[in-house]
DNA sequence: TCTTGAACCTCCAGTTGCGTTAGGGTGTAT
DNA sequence: ATACACCCTAACGCAACTGGAGGTTCAAGA
């Protein structure tokens, strides 16, 4: 029967010499040894075993788990349990990866657009993607499931993601610049209006109506940034900036009420003025 | 200014105490220490830093890389380079993951269908997915790029993947059962015909024609299983079974030639008989 | 004031799946 | 005899933690 040295196995299978010795060491694949030279001697059978190991490793099993299955000539339904678990693990990993990739894409877009980027802003963006699930969970404390889904799983919105990010970046920049001015200063109020318009302009009319409704029900107070939000996705502002911004928002809201303009109208004006 | 103990930070951020101490140890995040009690004291600033670390970790940077960026207040285009590289890495990982998931799905399907499964068969399937790229590379030695793509990126084929796998599993089973019979025995020839039909039945007519053409040009000899194929994706047969199968295949091909039936006709017959 | 228990501390070891030396043996061709 | 390719064991290193042992510190209750 044909036999092979460890180097030949490496050439045949691509598995490194070190790895083969390691598998021998941990008892996963133990070839016979030449008693005189102490060299490892691999048979065809060993090569098959090695292929089995590689397969099971490929689908994510640990060497320890592989050891449990390696000596069985056939696999039964106990393997299915393991595979189901593994599949779930891998799918979770994949979702994670997709988010990470998305976050990187955002970051790259911003860097290209702006050349330079505030580290807190970048962090804020990444975290908002990272904790999307938690954000949705938190939002359902204020809005119903349907509305939350409308905000997060909006196809149209996905198309315009880059726009949104840029407008957010602009907003952050302006807050840094304008901080210190009185909160009812025209420039400040204009900044807030621009930001709100570009944000709400991307949501459907019904969604905006629902949110407006809630705000009109004086739930605005309970909607203030609570601790939990900050933990998930901290805003790229200092404590003072945050307070200043909150005051400016209040001013804006009051001005809206005073003028009898609700957000629905604001959105309609926005749409007609914006979409060419 | 407000300060926090290590336990409070864990509650606020979800980062474990051990990890926080580790980050301190490697100099990534070093809070001040109470000189008398030696307890760590975290400030708001530290929490921000920690969030930065989590963000950069999320997008796949190593702690070592993070250290390079953590103290910069703004990021410039050098980060973009890093991010581009990271993105490529992550996308590669994602492709890998998708293949693994696919392989597991196949395996689960088979286990459900058959209840029990030959370990060599499972391995053969997983490896064929794992080494898809290499297989394509090897195939282009015999077929042109277009034809190879037609075989691998066939949408219709993806729909029927489960069918294919089952027919492959059946084939493997039958080879084990019938091994020993003369290679020109009707049962053996029927087995081969069934397998070829269910395989080629899923390819387009043009693709089959191209393959037939090649076979008719007497390139069949050079197409025999060479060593390299076996390394990539070993067949779930013993050496003897492989030889037997090769002989049976030759018999089948000769019978075809003798009868003046080429594979194109075979496919057409297959289609009319198979697709309801 | 003493005690209890939670929360904190340092230091050391272990995890996975290998890669990378260091220091030496074996086999064969020249 | 020696050069050279190949093989051996043994030990350390890696990333990013986790866990345990054994010892403080702190706040509250008896």
Coordinates of C-alpha atoms (C1' of nucleotides) in Angstrom, one line a residue:
Chain A
X1 CA 0.0 0.0 0.0
X2 CA 1.2 3.4 -0.9
X3 CA 2.5 5.7 1.9
X4 CA 3.5 9.3 2.1
X5 CA 5.8 11.4 4.1
X6 CA 4.5 14.5 5.9
X7 CA 6.0 16.8 3.2
X8 CA 4.1 14.9 0.5
X9 CA 0.9 15.3 2.4
X10 CA 1.4 19.0 2.6
X11 CA 1.9 19.1 -1.1
X12 CA -1.2 17.0 -1.8
X13 CA -3.6 18.7 0.6
X14 CA -2.2 22.2 1.3
X15 CA -2.3 21.5 5.0
X16 CA 0.9 22.8 6.6
X17 CA 3.5 20.5 8.2
X18 CA 3.0 22.3 11.5
X19 CA -0.7 21.7 11.4
X20 CA -0.3 18.0 10.6
X21 CA 2.1 17.6 13.5
X22 CA -0.4 19.5 15.7
X23 CA -3.2 17.2 14.7
X24 CA -1.0 14.3 15.6
X25 CA -0.2 15.9 18.9
X26 CA -3.8 16.4 19.9
X27 CA -4.7 13.0 18.7
X28 CA -6.9 14.1 15.8
X29 CA -4.9 12.4 13.1
X30 CA -2.2 10.0 14.2
X31 CA -0.3 8.3 11.4
X32 CA 2.0 5.4 12.1
X33 CA 5.7 6.2 12.7
X34 CA 8.8 4.6 11.4
X35 CA 10.3 3.1 14.6
X36 CA 13.9 3.8 13.5
X37 CA 13.7 7.2 12.0
X38 CA 10.6 8.4 14.0
X39 CA 9.3 9.9 10.7
X40 CA 5.5 10.0 10.3
X41 CA 4.0 7.7 7.6
X42 CA 0.7 8.6 6.2
X43 CA -1.6 6.1 4.3
X44 CA -4.4 6.7 1.9
X45 CA -6.7 6.2 4.8
X46 CA -5.1 9.0 6.7
X47 CA -5.5 11.3 3.7
X48 CA -9.2 10.6 3.7
X49 CA -9.4 11.3 7.4
X50 CA -7.6 14.6 6.8
X51 CA -10.1 15.5 4.1
X52 CA -12.9 14.8 6.6
X53 CA -11.3 17.1 9.1
X54 CA -10.9 19.9 6.5
X55 CA -14.6 19.6 5.6
X56 CA -15.9 19.7 9.1
X57 CA -13.5 22.6 9.9
X58 CA -14.8 24.4 6.9
X59 CA -18.3 24.4 8.2
X60 CA -17.1 25.9 11.5
X61 CA -16.7 23.0 13.8
X62 CA -13.9 23.2 16.4
X63 CA -11.2 20.5 16.4
X64 CA -12.7 19.2 19.6
X65 CA -16.1 18.8 17.9
X66 CA -14.5 17.3 14.9
X67 CA -12.9 14.6 17.1
X68 CA -16.4 13.5 18.1
X69 CA -17.4 12.8 14.6
X70 CA -14.2 11.8 12.9
X71 CA -14.3 8.1 13.7
X72 CA -17.9 7.5 12.7
X73 CA -18.2 5.9 9.3
X74 CA -21.7 7.4 8.9
X75 CA -23.4 10.4 10.4
X76 CA -26.9 10.4 11.9
X77 CA -29.3 12.9 13.3
X78 CA -27.1 13.9 16.2
X79 CA -24.9 15.6 13.6
X80 CA -28.0 17.5 12.4
X81 CA -28.4 19.1 15.8
X82 CA -24.8 20.3 15.7
X83 CA -25.2 21.5 12.2
X84 CA -28.3 23.5 13.0
X85 CA -26.6 25.2 15.9
X86 CA -23.6 25.9 13.7
X87 CA -25.8 27.3 11.0
X88 CA -27.3 29.7 13.5
X89 CA -23.9 30.8 14.7
X90 CA -22.7 31.4 11.2
X91 CA -25.8 33.3 10.2
X92 CA -25.4 35.5 13.2
X93 CA -21.8 36.1 12.2
X94 CA -22.9 37.0 8.7
X95 CA -25.4 39.6 9.9
X96 CA -22.7 41.1 12.1
X97 CA -20.3 41.2 9.1
X98 CA -22.9 42.8 6.9
X99 CA -23.4 45.6 9.4
X100 CA -19.7 46.1 9.8
X101 CA -19.3 46.4 6.0
X102 CA -22.1 48.8 5.9
X103 CA -20.6 50.9 8.6
X104 CA -17.3 51.0 6.8
X105 CA -19.0 52.0 3.6
X106 CA -20.6 54.9 5.4
X107 CA -17.3 55.9 6.9
X108 CA -15.5 55.8 3.6
X109 CA -18.2 57.9 1.9
X110 CA -17.9 60.5 4.6
X111 CA -14.2 60.6 4.4
X112 CA -14.3 61.0 0.7
X113 CA -16.8 63.7 0.9
X114 CA -15.3 65.7 3.7
X115 CA -11.7 64.8 3.5
X116 CA -11.5 64.9 7.3
X117 CA -14.0 63.7 9.9
X118 CA -14.6 64.3 13.5
X119 CA -13.9 61.1 15.4
X120 CA -17.0 61.5 17.6
X121 CA -19.1 61.8 14.5
X122 CA -17.7 58.7 13.0
X123 CA -18.2 56.9 16.2
X124 CA -21.8 58.1 16.4
X125 CA -22.5 56.7 13.0
X126 CA -20.9 53.4 13.5
X127 CA -22.6 52.9 16.8
X128 CA -26.0 53.7 15.3
X129 CA -25.6 50.9 12.8
X130 CA -24.1 48.6 15.4
X131 CA -27.0 49.0 17.8
X132 CA -29.8 49.2 15.3
X133 CA -31.7 46.4 16.9
X134 CA -31.5 48.0 20.4
X135 CA -32.6 51.3 18.9
X136 CA -35.7 49.7 17.4
X137 CA -36.5 48.1 20.7
X138 CA -36.2 51.4 22.5
X139 CA -38.2 53.2 19.9
X140 CA -41.2 50.9 20.3
X141 CA -41.6 52.5 23.8
X142 CA -42.7 55.6 22.0
X143 CA -44.0 54.5 18.6
X144 CA -45.9 51.4 17.5
X145 CA -44.1 48.6 15.7
X146 CA -45.4 49.5 12.3
X147 CA -44.1 53.0 12.4
X148 CA -40.7 51.9 13.7
X149 CA -40.4 49.4 10.8
X150 CA -41.4 52.1 8.4
X151 CA -38.5 54.2 9.6
X152 CA -35.9 51.4 9.6
X153 CA -36.9 49.3 6.7
X154 CA -37.7 52.0 4.2
X155 CA -36.5 51.1 0.7
X156 CA -36.6 54.6 -0.5
X157 CA -34.6 55.6 2.5
X158 CA -31.9 53.1 1.8
X159 CA -31.4 54.7 -1.6
X160 CA -30.8 58.0 0.1
X161 CA -28.7 56.8 2.9
X162 CA -25.7 58.7 1.7
X163 CA -27.6 61.9 1.5
X164 CA -28.8 61.4 5.1
X165 CA -25.4 60.8 6.4
X166 CA -24.1 63.8 4.7
X167 CA -26.8 66.0 6.1
X168 CA -26.2 64.5 9.5
X169 CA -22.5 65.3 9.2
X170 CA -23.3 68.9 8.1
X171 CA -25.6 69.2 11.1
X172 CA -22.9 68.1 13.5
X173 CA -20.4 70.5 12.0
X174 CA -22.8 73.4 12.3
X175 CA -23.7 72.6 15.9
X176 CA -20.0 72.9 16.7
X177 CA -19.7 76.1 14.8
X178 CA -22.9 77.8 16.0
X179 CA -22.7 76.7 19.6
X180 CA -22.6 79.8 21.8
X181 CA -25.1 81.8 19.8
X182 CA -28.5 82.4 21.4
X183 CA -30.7 79.4 20.8
X184 CA -33.3 81.5 19.1
X185 CA -30.8 83.1 16.7
X186 CA -32.1 82.8 13.1
X187 CA -29.0 80.8 12.0
X188 CA -29.5 78.3 14.7
X189 CA -33.2 78.0 14.0
X190 CA -32.5 77.6 10.3
X191 CA -30.0 74.9 11.0
X192 CA -32.5 72.9 13.0
X193 CA -35.2 73.4 10.3
X194 CA -32.8 72.2 7.6
X195 CA -31.9 69.2 9.5
X196 CA -35.4 68.2 10.4
X197 CA -36.6 68.8 6.9
X198 CA -33.9 66.6 5.3
X199 CA -34.6 63.9 7.9
X200 CA -38.4 63.9 7.8
X201 CA -38.3 64.5 4.0
X202 CA -37.2 61.0 3.6
X203 CA -40.0 59.4 5.6
X204 CA -43.5 58.7 4.2
X205 CA -46.3 61.1 4.9
X206 CA -48.1 58.6 7.2
X207 CA -45.1 58.0 9.3
X208 CA -44.5 61.7 9.7
X209 CA -48.2 62.1 10.7
X210 CA -47.9 59.5 13.3
X211 CA -44.9 61.1 14.8
X212 CA -46.5 64.5 14.7
X213 CA -49.5 63.1 16.4
X214 CA -47.4 61.8 19.3
X215 CA -45.6 65.1 19.6
X216 CA -48.9 67.0 19.7
X217 CA -50.1 64.7 22.5
X218 CA -47.4 66.4 24.6
X219 CA -45.4 63.3 24.7
X220 CA -42.4 65.3 23.7
X221 CA -41.3 65.7 27.3
X222 CA -41.1 62.0 27.8
X223 CA -39.2 61.7 24.6
X224 CA -36.2 63.6 25.8
X225 CA -32.9 61.9 25.4
X226 CA -32.8 59.4 28.2
X227 CA -29.8 57.8 29.6
X228 CA -30.3 54.5 27.7
X229 CA -30.2 56.2 24.3
X230 CA -26.9 57.7 25.1
X231 CA -25.4 54.5 26.2
X232 CA -26.4 52.8 22.9
X233 CA -25.4 55.5 20.5
X234 CA -23.8 58.5 22.2
X235 CA -24.3 61.8 20.3
X236 CA -21.1 63.5 19.0
X237 CA -21.7 66.5 21.2
X238 CA -20.4 67.6 24.6
X239 CA -22.8 67.9 27.5
X240 CA -23.1 71.6 27.1
X241 CA -23.7 71.3 23.4
X242 CA -26.4 68.8 24.1
X243 CA -28.2 71.1 26.5
X244 CA -27.9 74.0 24.1
X245 CA -29.3 71.9 21.3
X246 CA -32.1 70.8 23.4
X247 CA -33.1 74.4 24.2
X248 CA -32.8 75.3 20.5
X249 CA -35.1 72.4 19.7
X250 CA -37.6 73.5 22.3
X251 CA -37.5 77.0 20.8
X252 CA -38.1 75.6 17.4
X253 CA -41.1 73.5 18.5
X254 CA -42.7 76.5 20.2
X255 CA -42.2 78.7 17.2
X256 CA -43.9 76.0 15.1
X257 CA -46.9 75.9 17.5
X258 CA -47.0 79.6 17.6
X259 CA -47.2 79.8 13.8
X260 CA -49.7 77.0 13.7
X261 CA -47.6 75.1 11.3
X262 CA -47.4 71.4 11.9
X263 CA -44.8 69.0 10.6
X264 CA -47.0 67.6 8.0
X265 CA -47.1 70.9 6.2
X266 CA -43.4 71.2 6.7
X267 CA -42.9 68.0 4.9
X268 CA -45.1 68.9 2.0
X269 CA -43.3 72.1 1.5
X270 CA -40.0 70.3 1.7
X271 CA -41.0 67.7 -0.9
X272 CA -42.1 70.2 -3.4
X273 CA -39.1 72.4 -2.9
X274 CA -36.6 69.6 -2.8
X275 CA -37.2 66.9 -5.4
X276 CA -36.3 69.1 -8.4
Chain B
X1 CA -17.2 66.1 37.4
X2 CA -19.0 62.8 37.6
X3 CA -16.9 59.6 37.9
X4 CA -17.7 55.9 37.8
X5 CA -16.3 52.7 39.2
X6 CA -15.4 49.8 36.9
X7 CA -18.6 48.0 37.7
X8 CA -20.7 51.0 36.8
X9 CA -18.9 51.2 33.4
X10 CA -19.7 47.5 32.8
X11 CA -23.4 48.2 33.4
X12 CA -23.4 51.3 31.3
X13 CA -21.5 49.9 28.3
X14 CA -21.8 46.1 28.5
X15 CA -18.0 45.7 28.4
X16 CA -16.9 43.2 30.9
X17 CA -14.8 44.1 34.0
X18 CA -12.1 41.8 32.8
X19 CA -12.0 43.4 29.4
X20 CA -11.8 46.9 30.9
X21 CA -8.9 45.8 33.1
X22 CA -7.3 44.2 30.0
X23 CA -7.6 47.5 28.1
X24 CA -6.0 49.2 31.0
X25 CA -3.2 46.7 31.1
X26 CA -2.3 47.1 27.4
X27 CA -2.6 50.8 27.7
X28 CA -5.6 51.2 25.5
X29 CA -7.8 52.8 28.1
X30 CA -6.2 53.9 31.3
X31 CA -8.4 55.5 33.8
X32 CA -7.0 57.3 36.8
X33 CA -6.6 55.3 40.0
X34 CA -7.5 56.2 43.5
X35 CA -4.1 56.3 45.2
X36 CA -5.3 54.9 48.4
X37 CA -7.7 52.2 47.3
X38 CA -6.1 51.6 43.9
X39 CA -9.6 51.4 42.4
X40 CA -10.0 52.5 38.9
X41 CA -11.9 55.8 38.4
X42 CA -13.5 56.4 35.0
X43 CA -14.6 59.8 33.8
X44 CA -17.1 60.8 31.1
X45 CA -14.1 61.3 28.8
X46 CA -13.1 57.7 29.4
X47 CA -16.5 56.5 28.5
X48 CA -16.3 58.3 25.2
X49 CA -12.9 56.7 24.5
X50 CA -14.4 53.4 25.3
X51 CA -17.2 54.0 22.8
X52 CA -14.6 54.9 20.2
X53 CA -12.8 51.6 20.9
X54 CA -16.0 49.7 20.5
X55 CA -16.8 51.4 17.2
X56 CA -13.5 50.7 15.7
X57 CA -13.5 47.2 17.0
X58 CA -16.9 46.7 15.4
X59 CA -15.6 47.5 12.0
X60 CA -12.9 44.9 12.5
X61 CA -9.8 46.9 13.5
X62 CA -7.4 45.1 15.9
X63 CA -6.7 46.7 19.3
X64 CA -3.2 47.5 18.0
X65 CA -4.7 49.4 15.0
X66 CA -7.2 51.1 17.3
X67 CA -4.4 52.4 19.4
X68 CA -3.1 54.3 16.4
X69 CA -6.4 56.2 15.9
X70 CA -7.8 56.4 19.4
X71 CA -6.0 59.6 20.4
X72 CA -6.7 61.6 17.2
X73 CA -9.6 64.0 17.5
X74 CA -10.2 63.8 13.8
X75 CA -9.6 61.2 11.1
X76 CA -8.1 61.9 7.7
X77 CA -7.5 60.0 4.5
X78 CA -5.0 57.6 6.1
X79 CA -7.9 56.1 7.8
X80 CA -9.6 55.6 4.5
X81 CA -6.8 53.3 3.3
X82 CA -7.2 51.2 6.4
X83 CA -10.9 51.1 6.0
X84 CA -10.6 50.0 2.4
X85 CA -8.3 47.2 3.3
X86 CA -10.7 46.2 6.2
X87 CA -13.6 46.2 3.9
X88 CA -11.9 43.8 1.5
X89 CA -11.1 41.6 4.4
X90 CA -14.6 41.6 5.7
X91 CA -16.1 40.9 2.3
X92 CA -13.8 38.0 1.8
X93 CA -14.9 36.6 5.2
X94 CA -18.5 37.1 4.2
X95 CA -18.1 35.1 1.0
X96 CA -16.4 32.3 3.0
X97 CA -19.2 32.4 5.5
X98 CA -21.8 32.2 2.8
X99 CA -20.2 29.1 1.4
X100 CA -20.0 27.5 4.8
X101 CA -23.7 28.2 5.4
X102 CA -24.5 26.8 2.0
X103 CA -22.5 23.6 2.8
X104 CA -24.3 23.2 6.1
X105 CA -27.7 23.6 4.4
X106 CA -26.8 20.9 1.9
X107 CA -25.7 18.6 4.7
X108 CA -28.9 19.2 6.7
X109 CA -31.1 18.6 3.6
X110 CA -29.3 15.3 3.1
X111 CA -29.5 14.2 6.7
X112 CA -33.2 15.0 6.7
X113 CA -33.8 13.2 3.5
X114 CA -31.7 10.1 4.2
X115 CA -31.7 10.0 8.0
X116 CA -28.2 8.8 7.9
X117 CA -25.3 9.7 5.6
X118 CA -22.0 8.3 4.5
X119 CA -19.3 10.4 5.9
X120 CA -17.3 10.3 2.7
X121 CA -20.3 11.5 0.8
X122 CA -20.8 14.4 3.1
X123 CA -17.2 15.3 2.9
X124 CA -17.3 15.2 -0.9
X125 CA -20.2 17.6 -1.0
X126 CA -18.7 20.1 1.4
X127 CA -15.4 20.0 -0.3
X128 CA -16.9 20.6 -3.7
X129 CA -18.5 23.8 -2.3
X130 CA -15.3 24.8 -0.5
X131 CA -13.1 24.4 -3.5
X132 CA -15.5 25.8 -6.1
X133 CA -13.1 28.5 -7.2
X134 CA -10.3 25.9 -7.8
X135 CA -12.7 23.7 -9.6
X136 CA -13.6 26.4 -12.0
X137 CA -9.9 27.2 -12.5
X138 CA -9.2 23.5 -13.3
X139 CA -12.2 23.2 -15.6
X140 CA -11.1 26.1 -17.8
X141 CA -8.3 23.8 -18.9
X142 CA -10.9 21.8 -20.7
X143 CA -13.7 24.2 -21.4
X144 CA -13.9 27.9 -22.2
X145 CA -14.7 30.5 -19.5
X146 CA -18.2 31.0 -20.8
X147 CA -19.2 27.4 -20.6
X148 CA -17.7 27.1 -17.1
X149 CA -19.6 30.1 -15.9
X150 CA -22.8 28.6 -17.5
X151 CA -22.3 25.5 -15.4
X152 CA -21.5 27.3 -12.1
X153 CA -23.6 30.4 -12.2
X154 CA -26.8 28.9 -13.5
X155 CA -29.8 30.5 -11.8
X156 CA -32.1 27.6 -12.8
X157 CA -29.6 25.2 -11.4
X158 CA -29.5 26.9 -8.1
X159 CA -33.2 26.4 -7.8
X160 CA -32.7 22.7 -8.3
X161 CA -29.7 22.3 -6.1
X162 CA -31.5 20.1 -3.7
X163 CA -32.6 17.8 -6.5
X164 CA -29.0 17.6 -7.7
X165 CA -27.6 16.7 -4.3
X166 CA -30.2 14.0 -3.8
X167 CA -29.5 12.5 -7.2
X168 CA -25.8 12.6 -6.4
X169 CA -26.4 10.9 -3.0
X170 CA -28.5 8.2 -4.8
X171 CA -25.7 7.7 -7.2
X172 CA -23.1 7.2 -4.5
X173 CA -25.3 4.8 -2.7
X174 CA -25.9 2.7 -5.9
X175 CA -22.2 2.6 -6.7
X176 CA -21.6 1.1 -3.3
X177 CA -24.4 -1.4 -3.9
X178 CA -23.7 -2.4 -7.4
X179 CA -19.9 -2.5 -7.2
X180 CA -18.8 -6.0 -8.1
X181 CA -21.2 -6.5 -11.0
X182 CA -19.8 -6.5 -14.5
X183 CA -19.4 -2.9 -15.8
X184 CA -21.7 -3.6 -18.7
X185 CA -24.5 -5.0 -16.6
X186 CA -27.8 -3.4 -17.5
X187 CA -28.3 -2.1 -13.9
X188 CA -24.9 -0.5 -13.9
X189 CA -25.4 1.1 -17.3
X190 CA -28.9 2.3 -16.2
X191 CA -27.4 3.8 -13.0
X192 CA -24.9 5.8 -15.1
X193 CA -27.5 6.9 -17.6
X194 CA -29.8 8.1 -14.8
X195 CA -27.1 10.1 -13.2
X196 CA -25.9 11.7 -16.4
X197 CA -29.4 12.6 -17.4
X198 CA -30.3 14.2 -14.1
X199 CA -27.0 16.1 -14.2
X200 CA -27.0 17.3 -17.8
X201 CA -30.8 17.8 -17.6
X202 CA -30.2 20.8 -15.6
X203 CA -27.7 22.5 -18.0
X204 CA -28.7 24.5 -21.0
X205 CA -28.7 22.9 -24.4
X206 CA -25.9 25.1 -25.6
X207 CA -23.7 24.1 -22.7
X208 CA -24.4 20.4 -23.2
X209 CA -23.6 20.9 -26.9
X210 CA -20.2 22.4 -26.1
X211 CA -19.3 19.6 -23.8
X212 CA -20.4 17.0 -26.3
X213 CA -18.3 18.6 -28.9
X214 CA -15.3 18.4 -26.8
X215 CA -16.0 14.8 -26.0
X216 CA -16.5 14.0 -29.6
X217 CA -13.1 15.5 -30.4
X218 CA -11.6 12.6 -28.5
X219 CA -10.6 14.8 -25.6
X220 CA -12.2 12.4 -23.3
X221 CA -8.9 10.6 -22.6
X222 CA -7.3 13.8 -21.4
X223 CA -10.4 14.4 -19.3
X224 CA -9.8 11.5 -17.0
X225 CA -9.7 12.1 -13.4
X226 CA -6.3 13.5 -12.8
X227 CA -4.6 13.8 -9.5
X228 CA -5.3 17.4 -9.0
X229 CA -9.0 16.9 -9.1
X230 CA -8.8 14.3 -6.4
X231 CA -6.9 16.5 -4.1
X232 CA -9.4 19.3 -4.4
X233 CA -12.5 17.3 -4.0
X234 CA -11.9 13.6 -3.4
X235 CA -14.7 11.3 -4.6
X236 CA -16.5 9.3 -1.9
X237 CA -15.3 6.0 -3.5
X238 CA -12.5 3.6 -2.8
X239 CA -9.7 3.2 -5.3
X240 CA -11.3 0.0 -6.6
X241 CA -14.7 1.6 -6.9
X242 CA -13.2 4.4 -8.8
X243 CA -11.5 2.1 -11.4
X244 CA -14.7 0.1 -11.7
X245 CA -16.7 3.3 -12.2
X246 CA -14.3 4.6 -14.8
X247 CA -14.6 1.3 -16.8
X248 CA -18.4 1.5 -16.6
X249 CA -18.3 5.1 -17.9
X250 CA -16.1 4.0 -20.8
X251 CA -18.6 1.2 -21.6
X252 CA -21.4 3.7 -21.5
X253 CA -19.6 6.1 -23.8
X254 CA -18.8 3.4 -26.3
X255 CA -22.4 2.2 -26.3
X256 CA -23.5 5.7 -27.1
X257 CA -21.1 5.9 -30.0
X258 CA -22.1 2.6 -31.2
X259 CA -25.8 3.5 -31.2
X260 CA -25.0 6.9 -32.8
X261 CA -26.8 8.7 -30.0
X262 CA -25.0 11.8 -28.9
X263 CA -25.6 13.6 -25.6
X264 CA -27.6 16.3 -27.2
X265 CA -30.3 13.9 -28.1
X266 CA -30.0 12.3 -24.7
X267 CA -30.7 15.6 -23.2
X268 CA -33.7 16.4 -25.4
X269 CA -35.2 13.0 -24.6
X270 CA -34.5 13.7 -20.9
X271 CA -36.3 17.0 -21.0
X272 CA -39.4 15.8 -22.7
X273 CA -39.6 12.9 -20.4
X274 CA -38.8 14.7 -17.2
X275 CA -40.4 18.1 -17.1
X276 CA -43.9 16.8 -16.6
Chain C
dT1 C1' -17.2 48.3 67.1
dC2 C1' -17.4 44.3 64.7
dT3 C1' -18.9 41.6 61.0
dT4 C1' -20.8 40.5 56.7
dG5 C1' -21.0 40.8 51.8
dA6 C1' -20.4 43.1 47.6
dA7 C1' -17.3 45.1 44.9
dC8 C1' -12.7 45.9 43.9
dC9 C1' -7.6 44.7 43.5
dT10 C1' -3.2 41.9 41.5
dC11 C1' -1.1 38.0 39.6
dC12 C1' -0.9 33.9 37.2
dA13 C1' -2.8 30.4 34.0
dG14 C1' -5.5 28.8 30.2
dT15 C1' -8.0 29.2 25.7
dT16 C1' -7.6 28.1 19.8
dG17 C1' -5.1 26.8 16.1
dC18 C1' -1.6 27.2 14.7
dG19 C1' 3.5 30.1 13.1
dT20 C1' 8.1 30.4 14.2
dT21 C1' 12.3 29.6 15.8
dA22 C1' 16.3 26.5 17.9
dG23 C1' 18.8 22.5 17.9
dG24 C1' 19.4 18.4 16.2
dG25 C1' 18.8 13.5 13.4
dT26 C1' 18.3 10.9 8.7
dG27 C1' 19.0 9.7 3.9
dT28 C1' 21.1 10.1 -0.4
dA29 C1' 23.9 12.0 -4.1
dT30 C1' 28.3 13.6 -5.2
Chain D
dA1 C1' 33.2 13.1 3.5
dT2 C1' 30.1 16.5 3.0
dA3 C1' 26.4 19.0 1.2
dC4 C1' 21.7 19.2 1.0
dA5 C1' 16.9 18.2 1.6
dC6 C1' 14.0 16.5 4.5
dC7 C1' 12.5 15.0 9.0
dC8 C1' 12.2 15.3 14.4
dT9 C1' 11.0 17.4 19.3
dA10 C1' 10.4 21.1 22.4
dA11 C1' 9.3 25.5 23.5
dC12 C1' 7.7 30.2 22.9
dG13 C1' 4.5 33.6 20.7
dC14 C1' 0.0 35.4 18.8
dA15 C1' -5.0 37.9 19.9
dA16 C1' -8.2 39.1 22.8
dC17 C1' -9.7 37.8 26.0
dT18 C1' -11.8 34.5 30.4
dG19 C1' -11.2 32.3 34.9
dG20 C1' -9.4 31.5 39.4
dA21 C1' -6.8 32.2 43.7
dG22 C1' -6.0 35.0 47.3
dG23 C1' -6.2 39.5 49.2
dT24 C1' -8.2 44.8 50.0
dT25 C1' -11.8 48.3 50.5
dC26 C1' -16.2 50.1 51.4
dA27 C1' -21.0 50.6 53.0
dA28 C1' -24.5 48.8 55.9
dG29 C1' -26.5 46.4 59.7
dA30 C1' -26.1 44.1 64.7

